[in-house]
Amino acid sequence: MDFKVADLSLAAFGRREIQLAEHEMPGLMAVRKEYAQSKPLAGAKIMGSLHMTIQTAVLIETLVALGAEVRWVSCNIFSTQDHAAAAVVVGPDGTVDDPKGVPVFAWKGETLEEYWWCTEQALTWPGGDGPNMILDDGGDATLLVHKGAEYEKAGAVPSAAEDDPEEWKIILDLLRRTVSDEKRWTTIASRIKGVTEETTTGVHRLYEMFKAGTLLFPAINVNDSVTKSKFDNKYGCRHSVIDGLNRATDVLIGGKVAVVCGYGDVGKGCADALRGQGARVIVTEIDPICALQAAMDGFQVTTLDEVVGIADIFVTTTGNFNIITADHMARMKHNAIVSNIGHFDNEIDMAGLAKIPGIVKQEVKPQVHTWTFPDGHAVIVLAEGRLMNLGCATGHPSFVMSNSFTNQVIAQIELFTKTEEYPIGVYVLPKHLDEKVARLHLDALGVKLTQLTKAQADYIGVPVEGPYKPDHYRY
Ligand code: NAI
């Protein structure tokens, strides 16, 4: 088996944590049981690009239990949990000397070159007959396949402009080496039945490709299942934003001024958590609806420029770029904490920060750095501007990820087994499946549902067994 992880001897520790996680992931375990015999993913060759954590290990082993062959990478250079990666490679039945699990190409602290090399490896199936499905988080695997196929069609890979981001230059270099007359990427693209996408940012990329007419295979937008974005993005971040801050800095949050940029699902969870710790939370927004929500939830809403000099903690949650600029950081208090929990690192202008004449970067510990300005004040930047909950801590806990990943498994089954029902486009799962995911998580929390009577169901115009809401309902 080909694989590349940090240290296989961590597998036993990883396995113990996977066993604990399985107990906290009732949705995934129920799906495993439901499909144990029928194995709907037999024949599926799934390339996964999603943070290689303990929770993801349970997802991977569920896909395998349903019959799939899987190859995996992390979708971020800092988010891999090395013991999880080792345990997945060794597998439940293997040993360190005789691994029998799944090929994983991921370790904590990859360089960007290594990151894209890993993505290429996971997309390169032994025997050349796969993958036929992608499970993506943020859209990097989907992007590589699309760009490779696009440049093969054009007959050349364009040169990078000097001011292009470093990462884009790395991608172009990789494609220059791998785009081929044998149409390597075009062949990979033609085999893929579909992609299921985990997060807001990746979904945004998919809709843009579909609008531009460049999407090459159908996609299921897992993010916009209610049981994903209204749970993982919100309650998941409510948990893991504090975990990231604590493990990185252990600063007391109570009494501090915290600025949350963006009040979408992630922003709502972060602002709530910071307030729960006793911080005075200020929100910035561009959308009047979200700004009004934040105001009515009791937060001060203003611009970053207004408060940049008084806040102690900054968290960006926008999925947009250039939210905190180098100029903002130049005006911050000494040792203000600057962090991002959105998918990509360009929410904070790290490149601009590095270009300030005389600035000094010092590592406090991995993924925590001080940047000291010539005037003597410093800012503490978490995870080099990458998502801090996975870079500095261990991301969302199992129970909430069970909701997200149950949607992922159902979406993979949908696209793989009903391919002809999904012409190229971007789809969300039907509401009855969303409700099913929620239902699978109720018992574990001791929730008792009220049963509709037939007369009540008729009165509000829904079936007794659901779905209970129209598609336009917003929760
Ligand atoms: P969303 O679209 O619900 O929220 C983003 C909010 O930011 C919107 O309300 C938007 O109006 C606002 N915004 C955009 N530009 C802004 C600006 N210049 N200043 C202030 N506000 C601005 O998206 P969601 O679901 O909250 O996701 C946000 C990001 O977090 C995405 O990149 C997503 O992929 C990522 N994500 C990260 C997770 C993690 O564990 N770290 C988990 C889930 C999502």
Tab-separated table of N, CA and C in Angstrom, residues 69 106 114 122 125 173 183 188 208 315 359 361 406 449 468-469 475:
chain	number	residue	atom	x	y	z
A	69	GLU	N	-13.573	1.828	-2.047
A	69	GLU	CA	-12.108	1.949	-1.950
A	69	GLU	C	-11.826	3.429	-1.769
A	106	ALA	N	-0.980	12.573	4.350
A	106	ALA	CA	-1.258	13.756	5.160
A	106	ALA	C	-0.452	13.722	6.447
A	114	GLU	N	4.190	20.176	-0.553
A	114	GLU	CA	3.826	18.828	-0.097
A	114	GLU	C	2.310	18.634	-0.140
A	122	ALA	N	-3.334	11.270	-4.000
A	122	ALA	CA	-4.633	10.661	-3.674
A	122	ALA	C	-5.543	10.579	-4.895
A	125	TRP	N	-4.854	6.817	-8.940
A	125	TRP	CA	-5.278	5.483	-8.499
A	125	TRP	C	-4.334	4.415	-9.034
A	173	ASP	N	2.877	24.995	-11.274
A	173	ASP	CA	4.083	24.156	-11.443
A	173	ASP	C	3.711	22.680	-11.486
A	183	LYS	N	-3.539	13.025	-21.809
A	183	LYS	CA	-4.749	13.593	-21.206
A	183	LYS	C	-5.030	12.989	-19.833
A	188	ILE	N	-9.055	11.511	-15.775
A	188	ILE	CA	-9.533	11.471	-14.383
A	188	ILE	C	-10.914	12.129	-14.314
A	208	GLU	N	-20.025	28.791	-8.863
A	208	GLU	CA	-19.377	29.677	-9.854
A	208	GLU	C	-19.012	28.895	-11.111
A	315	VAL	N	-11.366	37.444	15.297
A	315	VAL	CA	-11.631	36.181	14.606
A	315	VAL	C	-12.361	36.502	13.301
A	359	ILE	N	9.614	44.310	10.155
A	359	ILE	CA	8.772	43.454	11.008
A	359	ILE	C	9.532	42.172	11.372
A	361	LYS	N	9.190	38.249	12.786
A	361	LYS	CA	8.306	37.122	13.097
A	361	LYS	C	9.038	36.159	14.024
A	406	THR	N	-22.655	12.161	8.213
A	406	THR	CA	-23.772	11.314	7.787
A	406	THR	C	-24.348	11.881	6.492
A	449	LEU	N	-39.355	13.132	20.709
A	449	LEU	CA	-40.115	13.893	19.727
A	449	LEU	C	-41.607	13.760	19.993
A	468	TYR	N	-41.338	17.960	7.267
A	468	TYR	CA	-42.211	18.844	8.034
A	468	TYR	C	-42.175	20.295	7.594
A	469	LYS	N	-41.196	20.632	6.764
A	469	LYS	CA	-41.066	22.036	6.369
A	469	LYS	C	-40.936	22.132	4.848
A	475	TYR	N	-35.122	27.799	9.166
A	475	TYR	CA	-34.662	27.281	10.471
A	475	TYR	C	-34.007	28.358	11.351
